[in-house]
Amino acid sequence: MNLPSHSSDHEDTEVRTLSNEARAIIDASTRGPVLLFLGSSIFWLVIGSLLKLLADWQLTIPALMDCAALFTYGRTEPAQSNVMIYGWASTAAFGTGLWVTARLSRIPLLHSKLLISAGIIWNLGVMLGTAGILIGDGNAIPGLDFPGYASPILLIAYSLIATWIIITLNYREPGPLYVSQWFLFAGFLCFPWLYATANVLLVWNPIQASAQGPIACWFLENLTNLWLAPVAIGTIFYIVPKVISRPIASPSLSVLGFWTLIVFASWTGLSNLVGGPVPAWMMSAGVAASIMAIIPVLSIVLNLHLTLHGNYAAMSWSPTLRFTVFGLYGFLFSGVLATLLALPAFNAVLQFSDVIAGASLLSLYGFVSMTFFGAIYYIVPRLINAEWPCVQLIRWHFWFALSGLLLAFSCLLLGGLLQGFSQYDVASTFRSSIEFVAPFRLMTALSTGLLVLAHLSFALLFVLMLLKTGKSQSGPALLNEPTENSLETLAV
Amino acid sequence: MNKLPLLFTGILIAFGASWLGLVAYPVSNLGHLQPLDDEDTAGYFPPSVSGLAVAGQKVYASAGCVYCHSQQVRLDPTSTDIAKKLGVRQTVPRDYIREKTAFLGKRRIGQDLSNVGARISDANALHQYLYEPATVTPWGKMPSYRYLYKTTKVVSQPSADAIQGLKGPHAPPAGYEVIPTEDAKALVAYLLSLNKNYPLPESPEPTAK
């Protein structure tokens, strides 16, 4: 890996400021499509978490709604996870990615009306795919359940969106690329590659099932590692320096984090198939890559920690920073957990336990969702020139989300450990593994209820915001009064 | 890092490496496996399955069974799958050549099904379990798949297909019987076909300890 010289250090690490007029023109061009993407992502977030609530309760009460084929666990579970990935996280990634790209490229989006149609097509695709899963057309491939008639719609909408991102990056105002732009570019390149490969080989014209295992693992793991994660990290690299008005601490760590993420994280999928029906070298490569994948996690988090150092206090009043920093530490913990789970000793015991569900909750919710929440709190006021109307709803959103996440994760972790050891122990019956984990699953289902409350508060807040009830407010919506010794001008 | 084409090339190479290793390699090396001849019985391993069982794979996918049931017996002795009698040997790629989708699974909320056909050979028992799992295993977490069955009035004489021995809250009242739909029959045929107790040279049975 060659580290480039840093003759242009200053420009590389700092988000350059724009004049107010230029900013207004850019924001006017992104307003329609970005609000459409963010608004529909919040809609899917609510739908997805309601489906998740149902699925989680069904693990405690199996008879719940088993009279309707539409709502049996085998359909609500894939429906909720695909709605969360494609409806919520990916749609929020489009909105955030477009906005950050336009701001950093310092040019307005051209013909942004076409992007609105892309957004509508994407949402129709998600709707059709979700309905397809519920009526029983799902593919039964985790993360790739949308039936073969819905995925082409998503790819068509996606190619429009990605074209805009890449055109905007290419015609940017001349200057170096900022670290956020590397990550966004990587994410927007890898997604179509992943999604098209997986659909061609596993759904549209499936290859022999003997070869499907590695491909399904490669797809599912990279959907997070090389699509959602890069967009979320790129967003954190934009928002943190903006909110605290400080440049990124270390350009070298940025370069290290970026390339090691792409090189190592792309191979980690096979650590989920240790001992399974795949060639031995693939398992070894997966385990080795998962261990190496701790490097990008640590270098990215360390870099942002050094940037934030001394400014963590701003989390107490800035909702943007509060969610974003929790997202950053969600990235740290989910990265460490993924590495631990790949170690053969842990893997043999925990591979099929609830700990795996906890790990994916931590990465999809603790990291990706928290980051996009922060981004939405930052972006929307700038698009509609109004402040968030109700601080109480922001508090509810944050505390319900955080407590729901921590509680659900702890239950899945503890219950999953008991379940895993019971499944591993030759003397223990399968029945005891079910009975050990049952009370923890009940607690998980209850904490999913907290997440639903968080998302309802957030959705209500967003609707109030669109109705511009906060217009009369004089200053930004702060969670607490900034402390007196803080001299920074804050962008909330 | 300041030129888009350079960044593009770098990502292409780095991500392309994983694509070559984890997608192109399996497609060319594992995507065209053939069944092996069996010298003793002049049959093939893995044995071919009935058309009904193939149709059952679609029902298995559509019902989302894979979200609770894995279909892989892992390596011994790293895992205890074989000691726990999920199968007599590790599953290998060739075991899956009769499937349309490899239902490897991510969680074991229910039992592993790689060899369910070796444990259960009675179709009626499987139908009963799918219809009223909570009556058979009250501690289990499987929902009822009643939507795959029809309760109909007995006309003149009982149907040969009717499920015997139902005793839970959804058991048919007197004069009625529960008949499996075509989907239910296909699903049960598929489950009964899941039996990997045939030998494969690449996956020897571990010697007894």
XYZ file of C-alpha atoms in Angstrom:
701
model
C 0.000 0.000 0.000
C 1.584 3.293 -0.990
C 0.882 6.242 1.196
C 0.787 9.367 -0.920
C 2.815 12.373 0.100
C 0.884 14.948 2.003
C 1.910 18.113 0.304
C -1.707 19.145 0.363
C -2.264 18.139 3.973
C -4.334 21.080 4.855
C -6.840 20.668 2.057
C -7.015 16.928 2.555
C -8.065 17.100 6.145
C -10.339 20.071 6.254
C -13.775 20.421 4.820
C -13.379 23.668 2.932
C -16.002 26.260 3.652
C -18.363 27.607 1.042
C -19.820 31.034 0.686
C -23.401 31.333 1.877
C -24.686 31.988 -1.649
C -22.926 28.952 -3.130
C -24.228 26.830 -0.281
C -27.779 28.046 -0.853
C -27.590 27.158 -4.556
C -26.242 23.664 -3.824
C -28.809 23.015 -1.104
C -31.608 24.176 -3.392
C -30.510 21.616 -5.994
C -30.352 18.737 -3.498
C -33.506 19.654 -1.553
C -36.064 17.613 -3.532
C -34.237 14.316 -3.997
C -32.510 14.311 -0.597
C -35.736 15.028 1.287
C -37.456 12.294 -0.720
C -34.738 9.766 0.134
C -34.514 10.713 3.801
C -38.278 10.920 4.244
C -38.927 7.550 2.640
C -36.064 5.993 4.598
C -37.784 7.060 7.823
C -41.054 5.603 6.556
C -39.312 2.255 5.953
C -37.590 2.505 9.317
C -40.987 2.579 11.012
C -42.369 -0.267 8.864
C -39.213 -2.320 9.383
C -39.185 -1.894 13.127
C -42.866 -2.836 13.386
C -42.126 -6.013 11.405
C -39.119 -6.634 13.654
C -41.295 -6.206 16.719
C -43.683 -8.837 15.382
C -40.855 -11.224 14.436
C -39.157 -10.838 17.832
C -42.411 -11.538 19.674
C -43.001 -14.602 17.515
C -39.806 -16.129 18.921
C -41.422 -15.938 22.354
C -45.018 -16.702 21.336
C -44.766 -18.967 18.261
C -48.556 -19.048 17.820
C -48.673 -15.259 17.307
C -50.403 -14.675 13.947
C -49.637 -18.183 12.692
C -53.133 -18.265 11.180
C -51.917 -15.973 8.384
C -49.220 -17.303 6.048
C -48.314 -13.667 5.343
C -47.130 -13.057 8.903
C -45.385 -16.264 9.969
C -41.873 -15.892 11.370
C -40.256 -17.323 8.242
C -41.597 -14.287 6.351
C -41.641 -11.487 8.935
C -37.972 -12.094 9.760
C -36.617 -11.756 6.191
C -39.126 -8.944 5.528
C -37.897 -6.898 8.479
C -34.207 -7.419 7.727
C -34.589 -6.556 4.041
C -36.738 -3.509 4.798
C -34.080 -2.370 7.273
C -31.244 -2.888 4.765
C -32.855 -1.651 1.526
C -35.741 0.493 2.735
C -34.108 2.268 5.647
C -30.306 2.073 5.624
C -29.689 2.124 1.859
C -32.270 4.836 1.190
C -30.804 6.968 3.979
C -27.366 6.279 2.479
C -28.555 7.653 -0.873
C -29.925 10.836 0.700
C -26.879 11.404 2.861
C -24.442 10.402 0.118
C -25.989 12.743 -2.435
C -26.041 15.673 -0.061
C -22.491 15.220 1.222
C -21.202 14.658 -2.331
C -22.803 17.856 -3.633
C -21.535 19.875 -0.675
C -17.989 18.514 -0.934
C -17.843 18.758 -4.714
C -19.017 22.332 -4.354
C -21.348 22.141 -7.342
C -25.132 21.844 -7.468
C -26.744 18.606 -8.647
C -27.779 18.949 -12.264
C -31.255 17.927 -13.408
C -32.147 16.830 -9.918
C -35.727 16.094 -10.999
C -34.482 12.878 -12.615
C -33.166 11.844 -9.216
C -36.646 12.239 -7.790
C -37.907 9.670 -10.281
C -35.003 7.402 -9.302
C -36.123 7.759 -5.693
C -39.691 6.856 -6.580
C -38.568 3.809 -8.583
C -36.329 2.671 -5.712
C -39.179 2.913 -3.231
C -41.502 1.009 -5.552
C -38.853 -1.707 -5.810
C -38.560 -1.976 -2.023
C -42.349 -2.099 -1.717
C -42.669 -4.823 -4.349
C -39.803 -6.807 -2.822
C -41.258 -6.660 0.686
C -44.700 -7.678 -0.550
C -43.000 -10.485 -2.480
C -41.358 -11.840 0.670
C -44.618 -11.702 2.616
C -46.605 -13.545 -0.052
C -43.933 -16.240 -0.178
C -41.808 -15.365 -3.206
C -38.659 -14.693 -1.158
C -35.363 -16.327 -2.120
C -34.468 -17.576 1.389
C -30.969 -16.118 1.001
C -30.247 -13.789 3.952
C -29.975 -10.170 2.799
C -31.056 -11.147 -0.725
C -34.666 -12.111 -0.159
C -36.299 -9.684 -2.572
C -37.703 -11.847 -5.380
C -36.133 -11.823 -8.825
C -38.833 -9.505 -10.180
C -38.111 -6.745 -7.616
C -34.320 -6.631 -7.741
C -34.027 -5.335 -11.349
C -36.165 -2.338 -10.325
C -33.742 -1.606 -7.496
C -30.766 -1.904 -9.847
C -32.320 0.474 -12.398
C -33.065 3.093 -9.734
C -29.616 2.572 -8.273
C -27.780 3.080 -11.545
C -29.444 6.485 -11.916
C -28.464 7.519 -8.392
C -24.873 6.298 -8.721
C -24.501 8.027 -12.087
C -25.385 11.316 -10.420
C -22.926 10.755 -7.593
C -20.101 9.931 -9.972
C -20.872 12.781 -12.387
C -20.938 15.200 -9.465
C -17.627 13.847 -8.153
C -16.063 14.038 -11.599
C -17.176 17.613 -12.325
C -16.397 18.838 -8.831
C -14.788 22.219 -8.369
C -11.099 21.440 -8.986
C -9.303 20.393 -5.860
C -8.237 17.367 -3.872
C -10.722 14.701 -2.875
C -11.634 14.801 0.792
C -11.600 11.530 2.770
C -15.420 11.389 2.860
C -15.427 11.345 -0.916
C -13.134 8.281 -1.045
C -15.443 6.335 1.218
C -18.615 7.411 -0.580
C -17.095 6.610 -3.956
C -16.052 3.138 -2.740
C -19.499 2.401 -1.333
C -21.318 3.560 -4.447
C -19.007 1.458 -6.656
C -19.211 -1.720 -4.590
C -22.982 -1.835 -4.120
C -23.986 -2.513 -7.766
C -21.114 -4.975 -8.079
C -22.305 -6.897 -5.034
C -25.991 -6.738 -5.768
C -25.737 -7.600 -9.463
C -23.298 -10.470 -8.843
C -25.458 -11.996 -6.132
C -28.678 -11.639 -8.138
C -27.206 -13.101 -11.312
C -25.566 -16.083 -9.619
C -28.047 -16.844 -6.851
C -31.461 -15.608 -7.984
C -31.973 -15.004 -11.696
C -30.033 -17.945 -13.023
C -28.835 -19.844 -9.957
C -25.595 -21.739 -10.256
C -25.249 -25.194 -8.718
C -25.991 -24.931 -4.996
C -22.609 -26.470 -4.143
C -20.984 -23.134 -5.077
C -23.587 -20.826 -3.524
C -22.360 -20.830 0.083
C -19.224 -18.703 -0.369
C -20.997 -16.265 -2.713
C -23.924 -15.739 -0.322
C -21.489 -15.076 2.551
C -19.366 -12.740 0.450
C -22.490 -10.805 -0.523
C -24.095 -10.551 2.911
C -20.948 -9.511 4.753
C -19.927 -6.967 2.121
C -23.392 -5.459 1.979
C -22.461 -4.006 5.362
C -18.668 -3.819 5.042
C -18.410 -2.255 1.593
C -21.743 -0.563 1.022
C -23.360 0.716 4.220
C -20.154 1.037 6.250
C -18.194 3.191 3.745
C -21.137 5.557 3.264
C -21.630 5.831 7.022
C -17.910 6.351 7.671
C -17.712 8.942 4.897
C -20.619 10.732 6.565
C -18.911 10.661 9.978
C -15.731 12.087 8.419
C -17.830 14.956 7.046
C -20.003 15.686 10.048
C -17.582 15.445 12.950
C -15.140 18.101 11.657
C -18.064 20.321 10.641
C -19.813 20.220 13.996
C -16.725 20.802 16.130
C -14.932 23.013 13.565
C -11.685 21.071 13.685
C -9.771 19.349 10.868
C -9.297 15.558 10.774
C -6.418 14.687 13.094
C -4.337 12.412 10.883
C -4.370 12.170 7.072
C -2.159 9.049 7.176
C -4.615 7.232 9.399
C -7.378 8.157 6.935
C -5.450 6.556 4.079
C -4.607 3.487 6.159
C -8.204 3.055 7.310
C -9.609 3.403 3.810
C -7.403 0.907 1.990
C -7.280 -1.696 4.758
C -11.087 -1.583 4.931
C -11.408 -2.426 1.237
C -8.614 -4.991 1.165
C -9.424 -6.924 4.358
C -13.117 -6.381 5.040
C -14.031 -7.696 1.581
C -12.700 -11.167 2.524
C -14.263 -11.490 5.975
C -17.543 -13.143 4.881
C -16.213 -16.682 4.890
C -15.485 -16.575 8.612
C -19.233 -17.250 8.902
C -18.829 -20.654 7.259
C -16.002 -22.142 9.335
C -16.339 -25.923 9.265
C -19.058 -25.631 6.626
C -19.225 -26.917 3.054
C -16.504 -24.696 1.575
C -12.835 -25.316 0.731
C -10.556 -25.082 3.765
C -8.457 -22.261 2.305
C -11.549 -20.047 2.116
C -12.298 -20.497 5.807
C -8.670 -19.714 6.671
C -8.740 -16.644 4.440
C -11.995 -15.532 6.078
C -10.622 -15.920 9.591
C -7.331 -14.203 8.706
C -9.150 -11.322 6.992
C -11.495 -10.915 9.970
C -8.512 -10.592 12.279
C -6.840 -8.086 9.941
C -10.123 -6.174 9.605
C -9.524 -4.827 13.089
C -6.890 -2.520 11.524
C -9.327 -0.305 9.574
C -11.696 -0.253 12.560
C -9.015 0.881 14.969
C -7.390 3.373 12.601
C -10.679 5.013 11.628
C -11.942 5.222 15.205
C -8.576 6.421 16.535
C -8.411 9.101 13.849
C -11.865 10.410 14.695
C -11.235 10.100 18.416
C -8.115 12.271 18.070
C -10.202 14.728 16.066
C -12.926 14.774 18.685
C -10.541 14.870 21.641
C -11.420 17.797 23.875
C -14.709 18.374 22.069
C -16.726 15.417 23.290
C -18.675 17.829 25.503
C -20.517 19.077 22.425
C -22.384 15.750 22.456
C -24.430 16.984 25.370
C -26.151 19.664 23.317
C -25.728 18.750 19.650
C -28.122 15.962 18.600
C -26.111 15.479 15.408
C -22.866 14.880 17.239
C -24.505 12.736 19.888
C -25.934 10.248 17.383
C -22.867 10.358 15.150
C -20.406 9.668 17.965
C -22.543 6.777 19.201
C -22.505 5.512 15.626
C -18.723 5.772 15.577
C -18.398 3.738 18.765
C -20.995 1.299 17.432
C -18.552 0.798 14.547
C -15.726 0.149 17.023
C -17.644 -2.393 19.091
C -19.204 -4.199 16.151
C -15.762 -4.404 14.507
C -14.168 -5.857 17.639
C -17.056 -8.303 18.074
C -16.840 -9.423 14.432
C -13.133 -10.161 14.867
C -13.735 -12.094 18.103
C -16.551 -14.137 16.562
C -14.299 -15.144 13.681
C -11.749 -16.809 16.010
C -12.262 -20.587 15.659
C -12.688 -21.121 19.409
C -15.604 -18.683 19.609
C -16.963 -19.558 16.211
C -17.475 -23.265 16.927
C -19.600 -22.403 19.967
C -21.484 -19.297 18.842
C -21.898 -19.678 15.067
C -25.628 -20.444 15.114
C -26.557 -18.675 18.353
C -28.341 -15.404 19.094
C -24.927 -13.734 19.493
C -24.842 -13.590 15.682
C -28.158 -11.702 15.682
C -26.670 -9.391 18.348
C -23.621 -8.739 16.174
C -25.724 -7.798 13.176
C -27.952 -5.585 15.354
C -24.850 -3.802 16.636
C -23.477 -3.185 13.173
C -26.721 -2.325 11.365
C -28.294 -0.393 14.223
C -25.557 0.672 16.637
C -23.268 1.802 13.845
C -25.058 2.449 10.539
C -28.455 3.625 11.790
C -27.068 5.820 14.573
C -24.761 7.507 12.062
C -27.569 8.186 9.601
C -29.752 9.542 12.430
C -26.959 12.020 13.176
C -26.655 12.890 9.491
C -30.401 13.495 9.149
C -30.346 15.821 12.175
C -27.596 17.760 10.430
C -28.890 17.807 6.860
C -32.633 18.455 7.072
C -32.506 21.863 8.838
C -30.100 23.056 6.142
C -32.397 21.890 3.364
C -35.605 23.469 4.564
C -34.174 26.432 6.467
C -35.957 25.588 9.670
C -34.842 24.208 13.000
C -36.025 20.958 14.530
C -39.344 21.867 16.148
C -39.349 19.806 19.326
C -36.343 19.078 21.533
C -38.363 16.667 23.652
C -38.938 14.376 20.664
C -35.198 14.387 19.887
C -34.525 13.347 23.485
C -37.089 10.575 23.250
C -35.636 9.398 19.977
C -32.149 9.272 21.428
C -32.866 7.686 24.787
C -35.356 5.123 23.489
C -32.964 4.198 20.672
C -29.936 3.918 22.943
C -31.671 2.006 25.736
C -33.451 -0.274 23.257
C -30.197 -1.008 21.471
C -28.153 -1.673 24.610
C -30.852 -3.805 26.204
C -31.522 -5.848 23.056
C -27.821 -6.331 22.438
C -27.074 -7.442 26.016
C -29.971 -9.917 25.932
C -28.909 -11.385 22.598
C -25.317 -11.622 23.836
C -26.078 -13.248 27.201
C -28.860 -15.487 25.913
C -26.772 -16.366 22.879
C -23.803 -17.371 25.053
C -25.975 -19.747 27.096
C -27.605 -21.066 23.946
C -24.262 -21.468 22.181
C -22.625 -23.387 25.007
C -25.679 -25.583 25.328
C -25.620 -26.315 21.587
C -21.901 -27.052 21.774
C -22.023 -29.277 24.866
C -22.473 -32.893 23.852
C -24.278 -33.719 27.105
C -26.870 -30.958 26.681
C -30.090 -31.488 24.729
C -31.414 -29.182 22.035
C -34.400 -28.524 24.241
C -32.224 -26.989 26.971
C -30.641 -24.595 24.462
C -34.155 -23.349 23.638
C -35.135 -23.064 27.265
C -31.953 -21.227 28.288
C -32.408 -18.532 25.675
C -36.194 -18.068 26.059
C -36.219 -15.408 28.829
C -33.565 -13.406 26.984
C -35.636 -13.515 23.810
C -38.588 -12.112 25.743
C -36.404 -9.226 26.948
C -35.150 -8.670 23.376
C -38.742 -8.462 22.155
C -39.503 -5.889 24.868
C -36.471 -3.800 23.935
C -37.490 -3.873 20.282
C -40.595 -2.082 21.553
C -38.310 0.710 22.809
C -36.786 0.963 19.338
C -40.266 1.266 17.844
C -41.010 4.147 20.241
C -37.726 5.804 19.243
C -38.549 5.528 15.559
C -42.102 6.772 16.012
C -40.754 9.850 17.841
C -38.278 10.389 15.035
C -40.909 10.011 12.326
C -43.243 12.417 14.123
C -40.423 14.917 14.477
C -39.640 14.643 10.787
C -43.270 15.216 9.823
C -43.504 18.254 12.139
C -40.303 19.516 10.564
C -41.730 19.216 7.064
C -44.761 21.153 8.223
C -42.210 23.777 9.298
C -43.650 24.262 12.734
C -40.184 25.156 13.949
C -39.742 28.110 11.655
C -40.480 30.653 14.310
C -37.727 29.324 16.552
C -34.779 31.685 16.785
C -31.853 29.320 17.235
C -30.965 25.706 16.532
C -32.598 22.971 18.605
C -30.059 22.119 21.293
C -30.501 19.318 23.764
C -28.823 21.309 26.554
C -27.314 24.752 26.965
C -23.749 24.777 25.620
C -21.241 25.079 28.455
C -19.852 28.561 28.942
C -16.207 27.806 28.319
C -16.993 26.525 24.846
C -15.842 29.134 22.371
C -16.404 27.173 19.177
C -19.123 28.300 16.886
C -21.326 25.287 16.628
C -22.940 23.914 13.592
C -25.674 21.739 14.938
C -5.769 9.839 -3.463
C -6.734 13.028 -5.256
C -7.518 11.595 -8.670
C -10.786 9.805 -9.284
C -9.352 7.345 -11.869
C -6.589 6.269 -9.460
C -9.070 5.752 -6.668
C -11.287 3.816 -9.071
C -8.437 1.525 -10.121
C -7.400 0.907 -6.529
C -10.907 -0.057 -5.455
C -11.323 -2.189 -8.576
C -8.177 -4.184 -7.792
C -8.746 -4.519 -4.040
C -12.407 -5.462 -4.219
C -11.917 -7.420 -7.440
C -9.469 -9.702 -5.600
C -12.202 -10.781 -3.194
C -14.602 -11.177 -6.117
C -12.139 -13.468 -7.903
C -11.471 -15.524 -4.788
C -14.923 -15.812 -3.297
C -17.150 -15.603 -6.393
C -15.259 -16.572 -9.551
C -13.312 -19.402 -7.869
C -16.358 -21.184 -6.442
C -18.286 -20.735 -9.705
C -15.575 -22.425 -11.745
C -14.426 -24.994 -9.175
C -17.545 -25.892 -7.244
C -20.275 -24.977 -9.698
C -20.107 -28.115 -11.866
C -19.751 -31.004 -9.430
C -21.059 -34.375 -10.563
C -22.559 -37.179 -8.469
C -20.174 -40.073 -7.846
C -20.761 -43.658 -8.938
C -21.420 -46.193 -6.253
C -19.782 -49.503 -7.161
C -21.896 -51.626 -4.780
C -25.395 -50.633 -5.857
C -24.706 -49.092 -9.273
C -26.375 -45.921 -7.929
C -25.153 -42.372 -7.556
C -24.142 -40.305 -4.548
C -25.769 -38.033 -3.677
C -28.804 -39.971 -4.906
C -31.285 -38.224 -7.172
C -34.497 -37.026 -5.543
C -38.126 -37.199 -6.618
C -39.807 -34.394 -8.530
C -42.076 -33.820 -5.553
C -39.044 -33.301 -3.293
C -37.620 -30.784 -5.782
C -40.948 -28.924 -5.694
C -40.674 -29.011 -1.895
C -37.492 -26.913 -2.005
C -39.608 -24.050 -3.315
C -42.042 -24.420 -0.398
C -39.108 -24.600 2.036
C -37.778 -21.295 0.617
C -41.180 -19.656 0.505
C -41.977 -20.512 4.147
C -38.573 -19.148 5.242
C -37.542 -22.367 7.056
C -33.900 -21.363 6.577
C -34.297 -18.544 9.123
C -34.498 -21.094 11.960
C -33.005 -24.284 10.542
C -29.465 -24.703 9.278
C -28.490 -27.429 6.835
C -24.820 -28.008 7.481
C -22.925 -30.483 9.628
C -19.665 -28.828 10.512
C -16.153 -30.172 10.687
C -15.214 -32.530 13.508
C -13.668 -32.019 16.057
C -13.696 -28.183 15.818
C -17.454 -28.333 16.250
C -19.506 -30.937 18.095
C -22.103 -31.337 15.325
C -21.201 -34.960 14.651
C -20.940 -35.846 18.344
C -24.424 -34.374 18.734
C -25.650 -36.710 15.977
C -26.660 -34.046 13.448
C -25.026 -36.307 10.875
C -22.415 -39.023 10.570
C -19.951 -36.867 8.617
C -19.226 -33.287 7.626
C -21.311 -31.855 4.760
C -19.271 -30.889 1.695
C -20.159 -28.949 -1.491
C -21.090 -32.126 -3.414
C -23.881 -32.817 -0.886
C -25.806 -29.808 -2.225
C -25.824 -30.514 -5.966
C -29.490 -31.596 -5.919
C -30.609 -28.300 -4.349
C -31.638 -25.135 -6.172
C -30.585 -22.940 -3.257
C -28.067 -23.930 -0.595
C -30.076 -23.504 2.623
C -27.001 -23.348 4.857
C -28.700 -21.197 7.497
C -27.375 -18.642 9.975
C -29.126 -19.508 13.228
C -30.278 -22.678 14.943
C -33.523 -21.524 16.489
C -34.718 -24.988 15.512
C -32.801 -28.199 14.843
C -30.373 -28.652 11.966
C -32.181 -30.392 9.100
C -29.263 -31.767 7.028
C -30.291 -35.293 7.930
C -33.865 -34.951 9.091
C -34.836 -37.709 6.648
C -32.485 -40.088 8.447
C -34.086 -39.346 11.813
C -37.732 -39.330 10.702
C -39.086 -41.610 7.996
C -42.812 -41.303 8.717
C -44.551 -38.729 6.507
C -47.565 -38.574 8.812
C -45.328 -37.646 11.775
C -43.875 -34.732 9.776
C -47.325 -33.580 8.676
C -48.530 -33.696 12.259
C -45.488 -31.732 13.397
C -45.946 -29.059 10.725
C -49.648 -28.796 11.612
C -49.401 -28.661 15.410
C -45.752 -28.326 16.527
C -46.770 -26.919 19.911
C -48.666 -30.128 20.705
C -45.727 -32.385 19.793
C -42.970 -30.273 21.406
C -44.563 -27.716 23.754
C -41.121 -26.259 24.553
C -40.298 -25.637 20.873
C -40.630 -22.309 19.089
C -41.936 -23.466 15.736
C -45.151 -21.820 14.510
C -47.921 -23.960 13.066
C -48.003 -24.270 9.287
C -51.769 -24.762 9.189
C -51.893 -22.660 6.062
C -50.444 -25.644 4.198
C -53.427 -27.805 5.197
C -57.188 -27.878 4.590
C -59.821 -29.024 7.046
C -62.612 -30.693 5.106
C -65.741 -32.663 5.873
C -65.384 -36.426 5.588
C -67.443 -37.531 2.600
C -68.561 -41.192 2.642
C -65.126 -42.568 3.667
C -61.970 -40.971 5.203
C -59.310 -39.764 2.751
C -56.091 -41.765 2.564
C -54.145 -38.482 2.757
C -55.709 -37.267 6.008
C -53.266 -36.674 8.886
C -53.682 -39.237 11.645
C -53.355 -38.667 15.361
C -53.993 -34.888 15.630
C -54.884 -34.001 19.230
C -54.095 -30.295 19.729
C -56.524 -27.346 19.802
C -56.640 -27.326 15.992
C -57.491 -31.017 15.660
C -60.458 -31.495 13.334
C -63.894 -31.922 14.968
C -65.685 -35.241 14.546
C -66.697 -35.820 10.950
C -63.858 -33.592 9.630
C -60.314 -34.384 8.566
C -57.124 -32.428 7.843
C -55.776 -32.881 4.323
C -52.314 -31.708 3.233
C -52.188 -29.395 0.207
C -49.849 -30.164 -2.678
C -47.366 -27.728 -1.094
C -47.432 -29.614 2.201
C -46.892 -32.942 0.444
C -43.972 -31.477 -1.513
C -42.427 -29.980 1.626
C -42.648 -33.291 3.487
C -41.202 -35.175 0.492
C -38.301 -32.719 0.506
C -37.707 -33.088 4.251
C -37.761 -36.887 3.952
C -35.204 -36.650 1.137
C -32.729 -34.852 3.412
C -30.442 -37.712 4.286
C -26.694 -37.510 3.818
C -25.784 -40.882 5.256
C -24.256 -42.012 1.952
C -20.457 -42.101 1.719
C -18.435 -39.475 -0.144
C -14.666 -39.918 -0.492
C -13.973 -36.240 0.275
C -15.812 -36.472 3.605
C -14.822 -39.611 5.518
C -16.731 -40.457 8.687
C -14.604 -39.550 11.697
C -13.357 -42.632 13.506
C -15.082 -43.396 16.787
C -13.443 -41.930 19.832
